[in-house]
Amino acid sequence: MKAFYCSIVLFIISATAGVCQHVPPITNYKSSTYRAHNQNWAITQDSAKVLHFANTSGLLSYNGVEWRLNRLDTKKIVRSVCAVDDRIYAGAYAEIGYWKYDQCGNYIYKSLTSLVPKNSISREEIWHIVAHKGRIYFQSFSVLLCYDGKSISQIELPGSIMFLYPVGNKLLIQSLHKGIYEISQDNKVQIIDHSFF
């Protein structure tokens, strides 16, 4: 009989615990609501908690109340975004730069493409942007650029790369058929050979 009562108590406790699980509300927005293309490639959030999306139509921003779309002058597809301080860095086909608020609260775009050495991204799609130790890294599959706030340098790669990620205080890239490398002082140092995998 005690086993029966214990079973009932355990059932009630487990049922109550399941009901008490908090599921955050999910809101789906249609492209007709935010008035931009339905393809969003990347997302970032700035210090004011505004969400910014790399959208096929441009930089799409949402402050919780209103949507705002800012297009590149060239009408290129924005593929990557990364909010750092008061700037929203962006990457597109053969284009890198950032948006910044002006005195009226409008976004103004500043291209950094003229700083790129030898026009090395003229045929590159910038898919990923990472902020690490005061520098901004722009990554395509075959080019990695480092922006220190004044100039842009190109980091020589061991081959095509798929991923660029900060791990702890290190910045790592994964090179196809070569292994994993750490980016340090704009140089690469292999830390794991591909044969390990």
CSV table of C-alpha atoms in Angstrom, one decimal:
chain,number,residue,atom,x,y,z
A,1,MET,CA,0.0,0.0,0.0
A,2,LYS,CA,2.9,2.4,0.8
A,3,ALA,CA,4.3,1.7,-2.7
A,4,PHE,CA,1.0,2.7,-4.2
A,5,TYR,CA,0.9,6.1,-2.4
A,6,CYS,CA,4.6,6.7,-3.2
A,7,SER,CA,3.8,6.1,-6.8
A,8,ILE,CA,0.9,8.6,-6.8
A,9,VAL,CA,3.1,11.2,-5.0
A,10,LEU,CA,5.9,10.7,-7.5
A,11,PHE,CA,3.5,11.0,-10.4
A,12,ILE,CA,2.0,14.2,-9.1
A,13,ILE,CA,5.5,15.7,-8.5
A,14,SER,CA,6.7,14.8,-12.0
A,15,ALA,CA,3.4,16.0,-13.6
A,16,THR,CA,3.7,19.3,-11.7
A,17,ALA,CA,7.3,19.8,-12.7
A,18,GLY,CA,6.5,19.2,-16.4
A,19,VAL,CA,3.7,21.8,-16.2
A,20,CYS,CA,6.0,24.4,-14.5
A,21,GLN,CA,8.5,24.4,-17.3
A,22,HIS,CA,8.7,27.8,-18.8
A,23,VAL,CA,8.5,28.0,-22.6
A,24,PRO,CA,9.3,31.4,-23.9
A,25,PRO,CA,6.9,32.9,-26.4
A,26,ILE,CA,7.9,32.5,-30.1
A,27,THR,CA,6.6,35.1,-32.6
A,28,ASN,CA,6.9,34.4,-36.3
A,29,TYR,CA,7.1,37.4,-38.5
A,30,LYS,CA,6.1,37.2,-42.1
A,31,SER,CA,8.2,39.0,-44.7
A,32,SER,CA,5.1,41.2,-45.5
A,33,THR,CA,5.3,42.4,-41.9
A,34,TYR,CA,8.9,43.5,-42.0
A,35,ARG,CA,8.8,44.5,-45.7
A,36,ALA,CA,12.0,42.9,-46.8
A,37,HIS,CA,13.1,39.7,-48.5
A,38,ASN,CA,12.3,36.4,-46.7
A,39,GLN,CA,16.0,35.3,-46.7
A,40,ASN,CA,17.9,36.3,-43.5
A,41,TRP,CA,21.5,35.2,-43.6
A,42,ALA,CA,22.9,36.3,-40.2
A,43,ILE,CA,21.8,38.0,-37.0
A,44,THR,CA,23.4,40.3,-34.4
A,45,GLN,CA,22.3,42.4,-31.4
A,46,ASP,CA,23.7,45.8,-30.5
A,47,SER,CA,24.3,47.3,-27.1
A,48,ALA,CA,20.8,48.9,-27.3
A,49,LYS,CA,19.3,45.4,-27.7
A,50,VAL,CA,18.3,46.2,-31.3
A,51,LEU,CA,18.3,43.1,-33.5
A,52,HIS,CA,20.0,43.4,-36.9
A,53,PHE,CA,19.7,40.9,-39.7
A,54,ALA,CA,21.8,40.4,-42.8
A,55,ASN,CA,18.9,40.2,-45.3
A,56,THR,CA,18.8,39.8,-49.0
A,57,SER,CA,17.3,43.3,-49.3
A,58,GLY,CA,19.9,44.9,-47.0
A,59,LEU,CA,20.4,45.5,-43.3
A,60,LEU,CA,17.1,44.8,-41.5
A,61,SER,CA,16.7,46.1,-38.0
A,62,TYR,CA,14.1,45.5,-35.3
A,63,ASN,CA,13.9,47.4,-32.0
A,64,GLY,CA,10.9,45.5,-30.6
A,65,VAL,CA,8.4,47.9,-32.1
A,66,GLU,CA,9.3,48.8,-35.6
A,67,TRP,CA,11.2,47.3,-38.5
A,68,ARG,CA,13.7,49.4,-40.5
A,69,LEU,CA,15.4,48.4,-43.8
A,70,ASN,CA,18.6,50.0,-45.0
A,71,ARG,CA,19.9,49.1,-48.4
A,72,LEU,CA,23.5,49.3,-49.7
A,73,ASP,CA,23.9,51.9,-52.4
A,74,THR,CA,25.0,49.0,-54.7
A,75,LYS,CA,21.8,47.0,-53.8
A,76,LYS,CA,24.0,44.0,-53.0
A,77,ILE,CA,22.8,41.2,-50.7
A,78,VAL,CA,24.0,41.6,-47.2
A,79,ARG,CA,25.4,38.2,-46.1
A,80,SER,CA,26.9,38.9,-42.7
A,81,VAL,CA,26.5,41.3,-39.8
A,82,CYS,CA,28.3,41.9,-36.5
A,83,ALA,CA,27.5,44.6,-33.9
A,84,VAL,CA,30.5,46.1,-32.2
A,85,ASP,CA,30.1,49.2,-30.0
A,86,ASP,CA,28.2,51.8,-32.1
A,87,ARG,CA,28.8,50.1,-35.4
A,88,ILE,CA,27.1,47.3,-37.3
A,89,TYR,CA,29.7,45.7,-39.6
A,90,ALA,CA,28.4,44.1,-42.7
A,91,GLY,CA,29.7,41.9,-45.5
A,92,ALA,CA,28.4,41.3,-49.0
A,93,TYR,CA,29.7,40.3,-52.4
A,94,ALA,CA,33.0,42.3,-52.9
A,95,GLU,CA,31.9,44.6,-50.1
A,96,ILE,CA,32.7,45.3,-46.5
A,97,GLY,CA,31.8,48.2,-44.3
A,98,TYR,CA,29.7,49.3,-41.4
A,99,TRP,CA,26.5,51.2,-40.5
A,100,LYS,CA,26.5,53.9,-37.8
A,101,TYR,CA,23.8,56.2,-36.5
A,102,ASP,CA,24.0,59.8,-37.5
A,103,GLN,CA,22.7,62.7,-35.3
A,104,CYS,CA,19.1,62.2,-36.5
A,105,GLY,CA,19.1,58.5,-35.6
A,106,ASN,CA,19.4,57.3,-39.2
A,107,TYR,CA,21.9,54.6,-40.3
A,108,ILE,CA,24.8,55.9,-42.5
A,109,TYR,CA,26.9,53.3,-44.3
A,110,LYS,CA,30.7,53.6,-44.6
A,111,SER,CA,32.4,51.3,-47.0
A,112,LEU,CA,35.8,49.9,-46.1
A,113,THR,CA,36.4,48.2,-49.4
A,114,SER,CA,38.9,50.8,-50.5
A,115,LEU,CA,41.2,49.7,-47.7
A,116,VAL,CA,41.3,46.1,-48.9
A,117,PRO,CA,44.8,45.1,-50.2
A,118,LYS,CA,45.0,44.4,-53.9
A,119,ASN,CA,41.2,44.3,-54.1
A,120,SER,CA,41.4,40.8,-52.9
A,121,ILE,CA,37.6,40.4,-52.4
A,122,SER,CA,36.6,41.5,-55.9
A,123,ARG,CA,35.1,38.0,-56.4
A,124,GLU,CA,34.4,37.0,-52.8
A,125,GLU,CA,31.2,36.8,-50.8
A,126,ILE,CA,31.8,37.8,-47.1
A,127,TRP,CA,29.9,35.2,-45.1
A,128,HIS,CA,31.2,35.7,-41.6
A,129,ILE,CA,32.3,38.6,-39.4
A,130,VAL,CA,34.0,38.1,-36.0
A,131,ALA,CA,35.1,40.7,-33.4
A,132,HIS,CA,38.1,39.5,-31.4
A,133,LYS,CA,40.5,41.4,-29.2
A,134,GLY,CA,39.8,44.8,-30.7
A,135,ARG,CA,39.9,43.7,-34.3
A,136,ILE,CA,37.3,42.8,-36.8
A,137,TYR,CA,37.7,39.8,-39.1
A,138,PHE,CA,35.9,39.5,-42.4
A,139,GLN,CA,35.8,35.9,-43.8
A,140,SER,CA,34.9,34.4,-47.1
A,141,PHE,CA,35.8,30.8,-48.0
A,142,SER,CA,39.2,31.8,-49.4
A,143,VAL,CA,40.0,35.2,-47.9
A,144,LEU,CA,40.4,36.4,-44.3
A,145,LEU,CA,40.8,40.1,-43.6
A,146,CYS,CA,41.7,41.9,-40.4
A,147,TYR,CA,40.5,45.4,-39.7
A,148,ASP,CA,42.3,47.2,-36.8
A,149,GLY,CA,40.2,50.4,-36.9
A,150,LYS,CA,42.6,52.1,-39.4
A,151,SER,CA,43.8,49.7,-42.0
A,152,ILE,CA,43.0,46.2,-43.3
A,153,SER,CA,45.5,43.4,-43.7
A,154,GLN,CA,45.0,40.1,-45.4
A,155,ILE,CA,45.9,36.9,-43.6
A,156,GLU,CA,47.4,34.3,-45.8
A,157,LEU,CA,45.5,31.1,-45.5
A,158,PRO,CA,46.6,27.5,-45.8
A,159,GLY,CA,43.7,26.7,-48.1
A,160,SER,CA,39.9,27.1,-48.2
A,161,ILE,CA,38.4,27.7,-44.8
A,162,MET,CA,34.9,27.0,-43.6
A,163,PHE,CA,34.7,28.4,-40.1
A,164,LEU,CA,36.2,31.2,-38.1
A,165,TYR,CA,35.4,31.1,-34.4
A,166,PRO,CA,36.6,32.6,-31.1
A,167,VAL,CA,37.3,29.8,-28.6
A,168,GLY,CA,38.2,31.1,-25.2
A,169,ASN,CA,40.8,33.8,-25.9
A,170,LYS,CA,41.9,32.2,-29.2
A,171,LEU,CA,40.7,32.7,-32.7
A,172,LEU,CA,40.5,29.4,-34.7
A,173,ILE,CA,40.0,28.6,-38.4
A,174,GLN,CA,39.3,25.2,-39.9
A,175,SER,CA,41.1,24.7,-43.2
A,176,LEU,CA,39.7,22.0,-45.5
A,177,HIS,CA,42.1,19.0,-45.7
A,178,LYS,CA,44.8,20.9,-43.6
A,179,GLY,CA,43.6,21.0,-40.0
A,180,ILE,CA,42.8,23.7,-37.4
A,181,TYR,CA,44.8,26.8,-37.1
A,182,GLU,CA,45.0,29.6,-34.6
A,183,ILE,CA,45.1,33.2,-35.8
A,184,SER,CA,47.7,35.1,-33.8
A,185,GLN,CA,49.1,38.5,-34.6
A,186,ASP,CA,47.7,38.2,-38.1
A,187,ASN,CA,49.6,34.9,-38.6
A,188,LYS,CA,48.4,31.4,-38.6
A,189,VAL,CA,49.7,28.6,-36.4
A,190,GLN,CA,48.6,25.0,-37.0
A,191,ILE,CA,47.4,23.4,-33.8
A,192,ILE,CA,45.8,20.2,-35.1
A,193,ASP,CA,46.7,18.4,-38.2
A,194,HIS,CA,43.9,17.1,-40.4
A,195,SER,CA,45.1,13.5,-40.0
A,196,PHE,CA,43.9,13.7,-36.4
A,197,PHE,CA,40.3,13.7,-37.7
